Tab-separated table of C-alpha atoms in Angstrom:
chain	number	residue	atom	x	y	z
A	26	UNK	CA	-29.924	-56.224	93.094
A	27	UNK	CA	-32.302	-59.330	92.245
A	28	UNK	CA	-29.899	-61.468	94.498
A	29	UNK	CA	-29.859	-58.891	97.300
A	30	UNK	CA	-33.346	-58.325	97.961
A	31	UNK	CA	-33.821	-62.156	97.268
A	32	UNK	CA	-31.008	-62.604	100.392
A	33	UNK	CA	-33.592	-59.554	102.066
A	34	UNK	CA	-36.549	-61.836	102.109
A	35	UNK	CA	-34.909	-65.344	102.793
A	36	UNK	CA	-35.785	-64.508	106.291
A	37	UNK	CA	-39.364	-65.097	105.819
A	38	UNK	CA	-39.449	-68.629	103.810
A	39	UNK	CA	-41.714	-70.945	106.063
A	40	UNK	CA	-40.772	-73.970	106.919
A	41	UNK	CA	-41.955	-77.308	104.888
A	42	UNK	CA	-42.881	-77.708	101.325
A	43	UNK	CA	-45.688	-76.023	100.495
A	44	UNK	CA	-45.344	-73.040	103.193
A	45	UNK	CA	-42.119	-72.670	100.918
A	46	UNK	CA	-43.569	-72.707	97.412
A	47	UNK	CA	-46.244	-69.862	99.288
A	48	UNK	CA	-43.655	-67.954	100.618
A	49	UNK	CA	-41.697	-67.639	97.197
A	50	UNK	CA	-44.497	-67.373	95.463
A	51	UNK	CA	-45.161	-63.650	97.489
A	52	UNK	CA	-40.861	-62.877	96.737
A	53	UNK	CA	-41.060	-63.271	93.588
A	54	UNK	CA	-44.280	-61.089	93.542
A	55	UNK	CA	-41.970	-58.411	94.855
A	56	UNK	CA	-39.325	-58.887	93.238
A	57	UNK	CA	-41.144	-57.724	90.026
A	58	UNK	CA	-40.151	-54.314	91.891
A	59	UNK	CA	-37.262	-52.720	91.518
A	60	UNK	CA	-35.904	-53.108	95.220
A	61	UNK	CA	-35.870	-49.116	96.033
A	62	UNK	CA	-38.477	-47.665	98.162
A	63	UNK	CA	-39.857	-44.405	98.671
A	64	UNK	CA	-41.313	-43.215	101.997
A	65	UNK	CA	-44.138	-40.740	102.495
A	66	UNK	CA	-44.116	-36.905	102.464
A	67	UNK	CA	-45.108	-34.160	104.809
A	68	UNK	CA	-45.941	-31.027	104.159
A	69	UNK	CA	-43.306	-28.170	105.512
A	70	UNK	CA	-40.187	-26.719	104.352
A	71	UNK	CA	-37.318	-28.699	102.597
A	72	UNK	CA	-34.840	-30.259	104.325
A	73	UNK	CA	-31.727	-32.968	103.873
A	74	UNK	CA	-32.409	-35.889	101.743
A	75	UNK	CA	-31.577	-39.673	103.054
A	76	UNK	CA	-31.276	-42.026	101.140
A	77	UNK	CA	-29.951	-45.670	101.658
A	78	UNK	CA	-27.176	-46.892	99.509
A	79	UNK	CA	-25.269	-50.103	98.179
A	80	UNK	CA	-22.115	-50.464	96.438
A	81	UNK	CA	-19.782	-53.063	96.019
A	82	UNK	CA	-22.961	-55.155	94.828
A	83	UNK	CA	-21.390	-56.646	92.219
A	84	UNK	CA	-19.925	-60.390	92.345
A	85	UNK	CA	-16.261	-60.137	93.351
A	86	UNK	CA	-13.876	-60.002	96.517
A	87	UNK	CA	-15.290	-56.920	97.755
A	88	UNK	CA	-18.525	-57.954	100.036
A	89	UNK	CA	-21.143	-55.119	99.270
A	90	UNK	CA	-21.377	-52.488	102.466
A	91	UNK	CA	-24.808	-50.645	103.217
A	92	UNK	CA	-25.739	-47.408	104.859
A	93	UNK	CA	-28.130	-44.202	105.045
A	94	UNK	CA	-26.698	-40.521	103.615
A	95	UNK	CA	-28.118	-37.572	103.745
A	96	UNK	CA	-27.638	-34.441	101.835
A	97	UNK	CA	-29.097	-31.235	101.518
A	98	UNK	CA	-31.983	-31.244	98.912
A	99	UNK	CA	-29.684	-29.377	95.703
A	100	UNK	CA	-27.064	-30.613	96.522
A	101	UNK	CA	-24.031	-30.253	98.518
A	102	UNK	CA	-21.056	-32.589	100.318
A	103	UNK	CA	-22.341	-35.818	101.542
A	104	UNK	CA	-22.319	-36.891	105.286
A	105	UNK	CA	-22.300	-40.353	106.946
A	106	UNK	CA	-25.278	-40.776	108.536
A	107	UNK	CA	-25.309	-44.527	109.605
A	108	UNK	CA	-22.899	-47.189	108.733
A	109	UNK	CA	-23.899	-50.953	109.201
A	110	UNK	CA	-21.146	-51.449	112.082
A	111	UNK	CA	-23.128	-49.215	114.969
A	112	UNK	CA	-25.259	-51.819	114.812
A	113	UNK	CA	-23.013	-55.026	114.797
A	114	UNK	CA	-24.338	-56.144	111.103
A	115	UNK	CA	-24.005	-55.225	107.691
A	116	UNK	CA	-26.697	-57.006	105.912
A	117	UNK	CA	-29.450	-55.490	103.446
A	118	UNK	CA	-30.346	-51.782	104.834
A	119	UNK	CA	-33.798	-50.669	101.931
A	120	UNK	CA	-36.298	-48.209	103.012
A	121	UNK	CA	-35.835	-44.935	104.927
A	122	UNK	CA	-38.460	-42.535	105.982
A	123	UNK	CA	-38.302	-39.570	107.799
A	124	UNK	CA	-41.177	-38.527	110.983
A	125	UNK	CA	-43.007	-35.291	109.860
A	126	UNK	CA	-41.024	-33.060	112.365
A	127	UNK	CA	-37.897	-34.562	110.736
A	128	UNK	CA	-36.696	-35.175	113.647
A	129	UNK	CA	-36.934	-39.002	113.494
A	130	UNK	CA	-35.948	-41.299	111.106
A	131	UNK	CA	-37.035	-45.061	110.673
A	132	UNK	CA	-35.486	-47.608	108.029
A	133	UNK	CA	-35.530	-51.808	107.726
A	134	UNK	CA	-32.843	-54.122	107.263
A	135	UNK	CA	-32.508	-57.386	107.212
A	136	UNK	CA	-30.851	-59.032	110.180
A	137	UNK	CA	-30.290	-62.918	110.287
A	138	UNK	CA	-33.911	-64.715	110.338
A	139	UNK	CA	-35.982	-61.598	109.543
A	140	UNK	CA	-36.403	-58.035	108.223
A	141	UNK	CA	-36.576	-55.414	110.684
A	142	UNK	CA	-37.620	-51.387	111.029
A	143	UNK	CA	-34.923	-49.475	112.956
A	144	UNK	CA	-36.120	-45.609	114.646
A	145	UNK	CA	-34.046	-43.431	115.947
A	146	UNK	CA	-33.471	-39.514	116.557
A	147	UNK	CA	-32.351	-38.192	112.874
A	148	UNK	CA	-28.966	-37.092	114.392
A	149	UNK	CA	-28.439	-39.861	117.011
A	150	UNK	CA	-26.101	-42.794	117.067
A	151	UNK	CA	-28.211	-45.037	118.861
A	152	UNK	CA	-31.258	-47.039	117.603
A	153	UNK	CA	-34.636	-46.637	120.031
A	154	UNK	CA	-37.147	-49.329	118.527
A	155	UNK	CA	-36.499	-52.264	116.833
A	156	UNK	CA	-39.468	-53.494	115.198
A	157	UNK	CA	-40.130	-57.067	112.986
A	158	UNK	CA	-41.200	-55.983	109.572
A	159	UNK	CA	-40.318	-53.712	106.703
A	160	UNK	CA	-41.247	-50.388	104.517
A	161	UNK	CA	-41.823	-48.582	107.600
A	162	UNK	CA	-43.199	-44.572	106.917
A	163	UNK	CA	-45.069	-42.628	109.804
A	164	UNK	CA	-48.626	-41.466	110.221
A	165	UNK	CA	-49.404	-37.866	109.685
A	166	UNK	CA	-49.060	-37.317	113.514
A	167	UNK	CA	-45.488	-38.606	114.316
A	168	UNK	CA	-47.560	-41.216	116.832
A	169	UNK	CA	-47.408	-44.322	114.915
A	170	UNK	CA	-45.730	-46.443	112.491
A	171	UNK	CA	-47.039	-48.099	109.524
A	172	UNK	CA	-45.207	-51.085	107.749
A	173	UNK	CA	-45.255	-54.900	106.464
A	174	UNK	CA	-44.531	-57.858	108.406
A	175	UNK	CA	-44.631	-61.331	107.348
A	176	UNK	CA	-47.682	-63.857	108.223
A	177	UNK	CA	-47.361	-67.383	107.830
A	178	UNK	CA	-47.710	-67.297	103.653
A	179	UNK	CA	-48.935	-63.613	103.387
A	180	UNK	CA	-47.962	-60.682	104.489
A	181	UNK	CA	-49.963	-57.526	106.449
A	182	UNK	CA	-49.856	-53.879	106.299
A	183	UNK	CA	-50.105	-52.884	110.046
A	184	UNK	CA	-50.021	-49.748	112.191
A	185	UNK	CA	-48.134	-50.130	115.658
A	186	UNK	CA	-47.303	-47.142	118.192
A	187	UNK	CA	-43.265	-46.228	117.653
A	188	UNK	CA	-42.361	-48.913	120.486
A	189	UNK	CA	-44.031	-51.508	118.585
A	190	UNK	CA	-46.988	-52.125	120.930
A	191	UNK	CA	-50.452	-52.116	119.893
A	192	UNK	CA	-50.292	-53.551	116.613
A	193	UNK	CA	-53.160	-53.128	114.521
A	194	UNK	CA	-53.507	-55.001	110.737
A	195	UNK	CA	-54.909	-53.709	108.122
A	196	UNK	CA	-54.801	-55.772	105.645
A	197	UNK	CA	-53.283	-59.295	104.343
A	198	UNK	CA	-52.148	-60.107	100.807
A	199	UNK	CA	-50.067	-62.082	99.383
A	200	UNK	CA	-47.791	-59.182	98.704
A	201	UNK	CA	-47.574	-56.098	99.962
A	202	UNK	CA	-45.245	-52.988	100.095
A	203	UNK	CA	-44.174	-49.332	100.418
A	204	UNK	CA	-47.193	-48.676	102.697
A	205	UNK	CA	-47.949	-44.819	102.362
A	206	UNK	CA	-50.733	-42.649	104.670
A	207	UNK	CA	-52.305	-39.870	103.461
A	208	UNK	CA	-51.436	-36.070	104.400
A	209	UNK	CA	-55.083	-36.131	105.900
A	210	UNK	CA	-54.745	-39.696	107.078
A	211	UNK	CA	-58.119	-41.263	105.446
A	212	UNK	CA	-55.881	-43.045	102.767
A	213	UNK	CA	-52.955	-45.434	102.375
A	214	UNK	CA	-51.173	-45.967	99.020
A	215	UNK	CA	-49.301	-49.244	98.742
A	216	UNK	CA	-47.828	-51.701	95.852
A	217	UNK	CA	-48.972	-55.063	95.471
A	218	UNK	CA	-46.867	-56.992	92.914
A	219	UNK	CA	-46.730	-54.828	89.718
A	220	UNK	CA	-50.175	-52.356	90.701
A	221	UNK	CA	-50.627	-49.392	92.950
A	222	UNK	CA	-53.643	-49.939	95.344
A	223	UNK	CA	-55.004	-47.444	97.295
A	224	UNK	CA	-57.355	-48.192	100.577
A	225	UNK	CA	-58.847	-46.516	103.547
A	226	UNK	CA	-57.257	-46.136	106.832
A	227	UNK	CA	-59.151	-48.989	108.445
A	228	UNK	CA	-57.729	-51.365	105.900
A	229	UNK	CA	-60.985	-51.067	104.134
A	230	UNK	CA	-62.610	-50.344	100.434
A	231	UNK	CA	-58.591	-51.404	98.855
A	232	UNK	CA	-58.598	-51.007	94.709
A	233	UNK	CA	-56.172	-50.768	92.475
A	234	UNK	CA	-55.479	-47.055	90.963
A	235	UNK	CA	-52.168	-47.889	88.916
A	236	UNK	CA	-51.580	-51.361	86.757
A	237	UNK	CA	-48.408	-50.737	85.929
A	238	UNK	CA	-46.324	-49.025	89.002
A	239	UNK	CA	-44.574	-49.177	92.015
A	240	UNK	CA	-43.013	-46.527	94.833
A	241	UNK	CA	-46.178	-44.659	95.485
A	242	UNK	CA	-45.836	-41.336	97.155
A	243	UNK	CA	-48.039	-38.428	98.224
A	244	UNK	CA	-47.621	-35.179	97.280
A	245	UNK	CA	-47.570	-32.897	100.838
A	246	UNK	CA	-50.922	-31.316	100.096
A	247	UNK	CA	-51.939	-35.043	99.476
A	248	UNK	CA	-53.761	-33.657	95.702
A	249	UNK	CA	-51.551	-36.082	93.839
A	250	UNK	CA	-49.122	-39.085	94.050
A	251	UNK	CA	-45.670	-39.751	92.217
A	252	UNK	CA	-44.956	-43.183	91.587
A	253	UNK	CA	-42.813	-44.867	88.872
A	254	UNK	CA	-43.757	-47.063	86.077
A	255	UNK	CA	-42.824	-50.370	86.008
A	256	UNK	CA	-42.417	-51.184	81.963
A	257	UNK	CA	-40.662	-47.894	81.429
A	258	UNK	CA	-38.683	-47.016	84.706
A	259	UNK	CA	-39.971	-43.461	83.777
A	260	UNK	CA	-41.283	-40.864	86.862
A	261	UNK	CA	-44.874	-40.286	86.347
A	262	UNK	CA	-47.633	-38.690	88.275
A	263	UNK	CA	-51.388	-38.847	88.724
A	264	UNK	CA	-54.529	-37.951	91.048
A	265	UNK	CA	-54.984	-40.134	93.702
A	266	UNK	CA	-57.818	-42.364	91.969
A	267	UNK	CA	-55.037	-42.561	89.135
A	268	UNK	CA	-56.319	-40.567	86.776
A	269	UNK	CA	-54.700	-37.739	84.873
A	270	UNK	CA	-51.513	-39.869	84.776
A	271	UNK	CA	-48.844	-37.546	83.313
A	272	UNK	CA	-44.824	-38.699	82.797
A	273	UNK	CA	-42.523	-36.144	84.166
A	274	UNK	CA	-39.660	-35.438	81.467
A	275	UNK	CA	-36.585	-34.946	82.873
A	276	UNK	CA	-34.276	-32.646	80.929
A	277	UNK	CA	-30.926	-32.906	80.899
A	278	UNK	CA	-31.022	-36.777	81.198
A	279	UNK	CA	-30.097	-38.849	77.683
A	280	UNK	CA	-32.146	-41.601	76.896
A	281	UNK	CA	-31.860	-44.162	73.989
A	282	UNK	CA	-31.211	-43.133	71.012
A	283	UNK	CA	-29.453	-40.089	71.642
A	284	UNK	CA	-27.599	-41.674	74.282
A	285	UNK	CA	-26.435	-45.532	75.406
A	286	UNK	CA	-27.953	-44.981	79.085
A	287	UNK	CA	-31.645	-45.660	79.624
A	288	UNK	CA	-34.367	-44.651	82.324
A	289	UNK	CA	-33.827	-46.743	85.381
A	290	UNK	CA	-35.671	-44.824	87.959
A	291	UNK	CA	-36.762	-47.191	90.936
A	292	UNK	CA	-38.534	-44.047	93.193
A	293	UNK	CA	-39.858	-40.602	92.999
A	294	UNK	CA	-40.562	-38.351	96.266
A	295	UNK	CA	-42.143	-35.152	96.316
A	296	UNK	CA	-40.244	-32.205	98.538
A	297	UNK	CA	-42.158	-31.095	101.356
A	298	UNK	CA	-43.279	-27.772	99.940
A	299	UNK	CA	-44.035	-29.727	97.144
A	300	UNK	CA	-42.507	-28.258	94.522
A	301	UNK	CA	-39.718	-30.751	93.325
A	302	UNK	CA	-39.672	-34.709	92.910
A	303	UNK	CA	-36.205	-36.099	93.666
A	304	UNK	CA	-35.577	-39.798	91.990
A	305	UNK	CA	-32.491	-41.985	91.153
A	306	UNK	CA	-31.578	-42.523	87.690
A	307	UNK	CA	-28.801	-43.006	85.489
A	308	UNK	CA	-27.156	-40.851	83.006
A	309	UNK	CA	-26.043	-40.901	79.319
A	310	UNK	CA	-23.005	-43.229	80.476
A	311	UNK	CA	-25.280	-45.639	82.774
A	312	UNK	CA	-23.816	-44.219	85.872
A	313	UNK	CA	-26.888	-44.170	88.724
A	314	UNK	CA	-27.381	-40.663	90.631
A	315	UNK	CA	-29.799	-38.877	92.412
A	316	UNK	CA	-31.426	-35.795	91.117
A	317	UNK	CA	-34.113	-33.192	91.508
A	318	UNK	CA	-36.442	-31.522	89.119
A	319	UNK	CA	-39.928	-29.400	89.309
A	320	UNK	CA	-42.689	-31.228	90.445
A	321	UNK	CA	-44.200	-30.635	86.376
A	322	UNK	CA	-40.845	-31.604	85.156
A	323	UNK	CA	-38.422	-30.242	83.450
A	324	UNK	CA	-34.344	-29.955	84.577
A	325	UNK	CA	-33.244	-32.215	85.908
A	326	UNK	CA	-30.292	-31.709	88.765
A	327	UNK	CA	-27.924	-34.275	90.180
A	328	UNK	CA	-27.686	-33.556	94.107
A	329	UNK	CA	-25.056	-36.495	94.152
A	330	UNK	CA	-23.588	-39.575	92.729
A	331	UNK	CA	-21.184	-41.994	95.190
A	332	UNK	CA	-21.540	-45.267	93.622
A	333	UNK	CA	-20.394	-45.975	90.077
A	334	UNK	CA	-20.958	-49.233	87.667
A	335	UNK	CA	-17.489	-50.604	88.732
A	336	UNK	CA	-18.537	-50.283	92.630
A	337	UNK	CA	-21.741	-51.624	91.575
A	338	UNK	CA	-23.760	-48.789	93.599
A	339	UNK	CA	-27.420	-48.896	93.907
A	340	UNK	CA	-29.762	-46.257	96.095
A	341	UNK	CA	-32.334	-48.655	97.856
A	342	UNK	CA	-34.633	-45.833	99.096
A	343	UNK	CA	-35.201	-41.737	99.753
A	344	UNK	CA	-36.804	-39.665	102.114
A	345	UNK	CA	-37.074	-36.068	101.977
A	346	UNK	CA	-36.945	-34.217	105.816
A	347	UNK	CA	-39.668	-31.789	106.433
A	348	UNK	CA	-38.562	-28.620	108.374
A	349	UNK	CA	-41.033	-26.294	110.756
């Protein structure tokens, strides 16, 4: 996974020395992160889950293949949703996010030279707007797009209208990811190296709320945010100033000692009636799923599992669809 998102962000190494050593400097920032992103929330009724996959990752004969599922929120048969060949490439596809009618659905991948956010009608075959950057999620309106793009030796959380156009920055840091507006749109949540910021709207007043964390997301009433820690891999979650951090035990899940699997979540979304979290993990055997569970914790329930350890399978990023 390390080698993949390093592949990912190749794209936006500057050119000559010292540009270089800046540039890597801000990937290996990131890639402190697990490379798995979760996308913002919005309030409504549950719908399918999509999530982006990988398998084949591991080093062998098989060249890893990419795509976006979706599956109905407890479960149920999978269904193709994209495949890298409608669009003529198969490199990196990451994070996934879902418009708050659910009728949308915007993702990055990296295509040769630079990372770009795909949108396109949740049930179409064809792409609409091709945007440069990455970790795309929408504002609370459906209106506008908010995501990273490189600059020079930093990188900037902007806002753009969905065609792109009228580009607005926000902020610039050296890194910078899973950009996340608030229900009520005054806030944005995003990661910056191992920490969980949180700033206004307008790019303004941005502090750290979480030292140790990464894949913020809001819960739909926007009264909390789920994120996952960094040291432990465990699913926590915590008032939006990040207090009253609480882990979220996940039952039916065997961790060392009882069991020779480990935590290894990489993201945590809330549903959009915001009663369940769904997260990746693995189980007692080290096999990686996805699951649900109560919003407070407790059991935990796989909704699927399509890569194994010998496929080398990885889910890169989860969006829940919000239905009205």
């Amino acid at each position: 996974m390390v080698v993949s998102s390093f592949v990912r962000w190749r794209g936006f190494v500057s050119r000559g020395l010292r540009q270089t050593l800046l540039a890597m400097s801000a990937v290996l920032g990131l890639l402190a992160l697990a490379p798995a992103h979760a996308a913002a929330t919005f309030p409504g009724r549950n719908g399918l889950i999509a999530w982006s996959y990988m398998v084949n990752g591991n080093e062998g004969p098989t060249p890893p293949q990419y795509g976006l599922l979706k599956v109905a929120g407890f479960g149920g048969g999978d269904h193709s949703l994209r495949s890298c060949s409608t669009f003529g490439y198969c490199e990196e596809w990451a994070d996934v996010s879902y418009s708050p009618n659910g009728r949308q659905l915007a993702w990055d991948i990296y295509t040769p030279g630079a990372s770009r956010v795909i949108l396109a009608d949740a049930d179409g075959p064809h792409a609409v707007t091709v945007v440069v950057g990455f970790d795309p999620s929408f504002s609370p309106s459906g209106r506008r797009l908010i995501y990273v793009r490189p600059y020079g030796h930093i990188y900037q959380i902007v806002t753009s209208n969905l065609h792109g156009k009228d580009v607005q920055k926000l902020l610039g840091v050296t890194t910078a990811a899973d950009p996340q507006i608030s229900p009520n749109g005054k806030q944005i949540l995003f990661a910056r190296g191992t920490t969980i910021w949180i700033m206004d709207a307008n790019g303004r007043d941005a502090k750290p709320i979480i030292a140790s964390g990464k894949a913020p997301d809001w819960a739909p009433r926007g009264t909390e945010i789920a994120y996952v820690g960094v040291k432990s891999a465990r699913v926590y979650t915590a008032r939006p100033d990040g207090a009253d951090r609480h882990e979220l035990p996940a039952d039916g899940l065997c961790y060392p000692p009882s069991c020779g699997g480990g935590s290894n979540s990489n993201f945590a979304i809330f549903s959009p009636n915001g009663r369940y979290v769904a997260f990746d993990d693995i189980d007692g055997s080290g096999d990686p799923g996805v699951y649900t569970m109560p919003a407070n914790g407790g059991a935990a329930k796989g909704i699927d599992s399509v890569w194994t350890d010998d496929a080398g399978g990885s889910a890169l990023g989860m969006s829940w669809q919000s239905l009205h």
